[in-house]
Coordinates of N, CA and C in Angstrom, one line a residue:
M1 N 31.6 -10.6 -8.1 CA 31.5 -10.9 -9.6 C 30.2 -11.3 -10.2
R2 N 29.5 -12.3 -9.5 CA 28.1 -12.8 -9.9 C 27.3 -11.6 -9.8
T3 N 27.3 -10.8 -8.8 CA 26.3 -9.9 -8.5 C 26.7 -8.7 -9.4
L4 N 27.7 -8.4 -9.8 CA 28.1 -7.2 -10.6 C 27.5 -7.6 -12.0
L5 N 27.9 -9.1 -12.3 CA 27.0 -9.2 -13.9 C 25.5 -9.4 -13.7
V6 N 24.9 -9.5 -12.6 CA 23.4 -9.6 -12.5 C 23.1 -8.3 -12.6
L7 N 23.6 -7.0 -11.9 CA 23.4 -5.9 -12.0 C 23.4 -5.5 -13.6
L8 N 24.6 -5.7 -14.0 CA 25.0 -5.1 -15.4 C 23.6 -5.6 -16.3
G9 N 23.3 -7.1 -16.2 CA 22.1 -7.6 -16.8 C 20.9 -6.9 -16.7
I10 N 20.5 -6.5 -15.5 CA 19.4 -6.0 -15.3 C 19.4 -4.3 -15.6
V11 N 20.5 -3.7 -15.9 CA 20.5 -2.5 -16.2 C 20.3 -2.4 -17.9
A12 N 20.9 -3.5 -18.3 CA 20.5 -3.7 -19.8 C 19.3 -3.8 -20.2
L13 N 18.6 -4.8 -19.4 CA 17.2 -4.8 -19.6 C 16.1 -3.7 -19.2
V14 N 16.5 -2.8 -18.6 CA 15.8 -1.8 -18.3 C 16.2 -0.6 -19.4
V15 N 17.4 -0.6 -20.2 CA 17.5 0.2 -21.1 C 16.7 -0.3 -22.5
V16 N 16.7 -1.7 -22.4 CA 16.3 -1.9 -23.8 C 14.6 -1.9 -23.5
A17 N 14.1 -1.7 -22.4 CA 12.6 -1.6 -22.1 C 12.0 -0.2 -22.3
A18 N 13.3 0.7 -21.7 CA 12.9 2.2 -22.1 C 13.1 2.4 -23.3
M19 N 13.8 2.0 -24.5 CA 13.9 1.9 -25.8 C 12.5 1.6 -26.4
Q20 N 12.2 0.6 -25.9 CA 11.0 -0.1 -26.7 C 9.7 0.8 -26.2
F21 N 9.7 1.4 -25.1 CA 8.5 2.1 -24.9 C 8.5 3.5 -25.1
G22 N 9.7 3.8 -25.9 CA 9.9 5.0 -26.4 C 10.5 6.1 -25.5
L23 N 11.0 5.8 -24.3 CA 11.3 6.8 -23.6 C 12.5 7.3 -23.7
V24 N 13.4 6.4 -24.3 CA 14.6 6.7 -24.6 C 15.0 6.6 -26.3
S25 N 15.6 7.6 -26.9 CA 15.8 7.2 -28.3 C 17.3 7.7 -28.6
I26 N 18.0 6.9 -28.9 CA 19.6 7.1 -29.3 C 19.7 7.1 -30.9
D27 N 20.4 8.4 -31.4 CA 20.7 8.3 -32.8 C 22.1 8.7 -32.6
Q28 N 22.6 8.3 -34.0 CA 24.0 8.3 -34.2 C 24.1 9.6 -35.2
T29 N 24.7 10.8 -34.9 CA 24.8 11.9 -35.7 C 25.9 11.9 -36.4
H30 N 27.0 11.4 -36.3 CA 28.0 11.2 -37.3 C 28.6 10.0 -37.4
P31 N 28.6 9.6 -38.6 CA 29.3 8.0 -38.8 C 30.8 8.0 -38.4
A32 N 31.0 6.9 -37.9 CA 32.2 6.3 -37.1 C 33.4 6.0 -38.3
V33 N 34.0 6.9 -38.6 CA 35.2 7.0 -40.0 C 36.2 7.0 -39.3
V34 N 37.2 8.2 -39.3 CA 38.5 8.3 -38.4 C 38.4 8.8 -37.2
Q35 N 37.2 9.4 -36.9 CA 37.0 9.9 -35.6 C 35.8 9.3 -34.8
A36 N 35.8 9.4 -33.5 CA 34.9 8.6 -32.8 C 33.5 9.2 -33.4
P37 N 32.4 8.2 -33.3 CA 31.2 8.6 -33.6 C 30.6 9.5 -32.4
Q38 N 29.7 10.2 -32.8 CA 28.8 11.3 -31.8 C 27.6 10.9 -31.8
F39 N 27.0 10.7 -30.8 CA 25.5 10.3 -30.6 C 24.7 11.3 -30.0
K40 N 23.2 11.5 -30.2 CA 22.5 12.5 -29.4 C 21.2 11.5 -28.8
A41 N 21.2 11.6 -27.4 CA 20.1 10.9 -26.8 C 18.9 11.7 -26.5
D42 N 17.7 11.4 -26.6 CA 16.6 12.2 -26.5 C 15.7 11.2 -25.5
V43 N 15.9 11.9 -24.2 CA 15.2 11.1 -23.4 C 14.0 11.7 -22.8
A44 N 13.0 10.9 -22.1 CA 11.7 11.5 -21.7 C 11.9 12.6 -20.5
R45 N 11.1 13.3 -20.4 CA 11.0 14.1 -19.2 C 9.8 14.1 -18.0
V46 N 10.3 13.8 -17.0 CA 9.5 13.6 -15.8 C 9.3 14.7 -14.8
S47 N 8.0 15.2 -14.6 CA 8.1 16.5 -13.5 C 7.2 16.1 -12.5
V48 N 7.6 16.2 -11.2 CA 7.0 15.8 -10.0 C 6.6 17.2 -9.2
G49 N 5.5 17.0 -8.7 CA 5.0 18.3 -7.9 C 4.2 17.8 -6.7
T50 N 4.0 18.6 -5.9 CA 3.1 18.2 -4.5 C 1.8 19.1 -4.5
E51 N 0.9 18.7 -3.9 CA -0.3 19.4 -3.5 C -0.8 19.2 -2.1
N52 N -1.4 20.2 -1.6 CA -2.0 20.3 -0.3 C -3.6 19.8 -0.6
K53 N -3.9 18.9 0.0 CA -5.4 18.6 0.3 C -5.9 18.3 1.8
T54 N -7.1 18.8 1.9 CA -7.8 18.4 3.1 C -8.3 17.3 3.0
V55 N -8.4 16.2 3.7 CA -8.8 14.9 3.7 C -9.7 14.5 4.8
A56 N -11.2 14.2 4.6 CA -11.9 13.6 6.2 C -11.3 12.3 6.2
V57 N -11.2 12.0 7.3 CA -10.6 10.8 8.1 C -11.5 10.4 9.0
P58 N -12.0 9.2 9.2 CA -13.2 8.8 9.8 C -12.4 8.3 11.4
T59 N -13.3 8.5 12.5 CA -12.6 8.2 13.8 C -12.9 7.1 14.3
V60 N -12.3 6.2 14.9 CA -12.7 4.8 15.6 C -12.8 5.1 17.0
N61 N -13.7 4.4 17.5 CA -14.0 4.3 19.0 C -14.0 2.6 19.4
V62 N -13.3 2.5 20.3 CA -13.2 1.1 20.8 C -13.9 1.0 22.0
E63 N -14.9 0.2 22.2 CA -15.9 0.0 23.7 C -15.4 -1.3 24.0
K64 N -15.1 -1.3 25.3 CA -15.0 -2.7 25.9 C -16.4 -3.5 26.1
P65 N -16.5 -4.8 26.0 CA -17.8 -5.4 26.4 C -18.3 -5.1 27.8
A66 N -19.5 -5.1 28.2 CA -19.7 -4.8 29.8 C -19.4 -6.0 30.6
N67 N -19.2 -7.2 30.4 CA -18.7 -8.0 31.1 C -17.3 -8.3 31.1
A68 N -16.5 -7.3 30.8 CA -15.1 -7.4 30.8 C -14.5 -6.9 32.0
Q69 N -13.5 -7.7 32.4 CA -12.6 -7.1 33.7 C -11.4 -6.6 33.7

């Protein structure tokens, strides 16, 4: 039970932080009179892509000392 409350608290903090940074915007579109209120959420879009590149990697040579047995 304690773990569930901690997770709910963390989720609440993440949502509040996202709203503060402007990543999530929630607006009420209809007032709550007799029917249930309606909300419209505008969330940030994230696109992720990949790219192939050739990278020069240095080589490492290890030489034992001359007096090693």
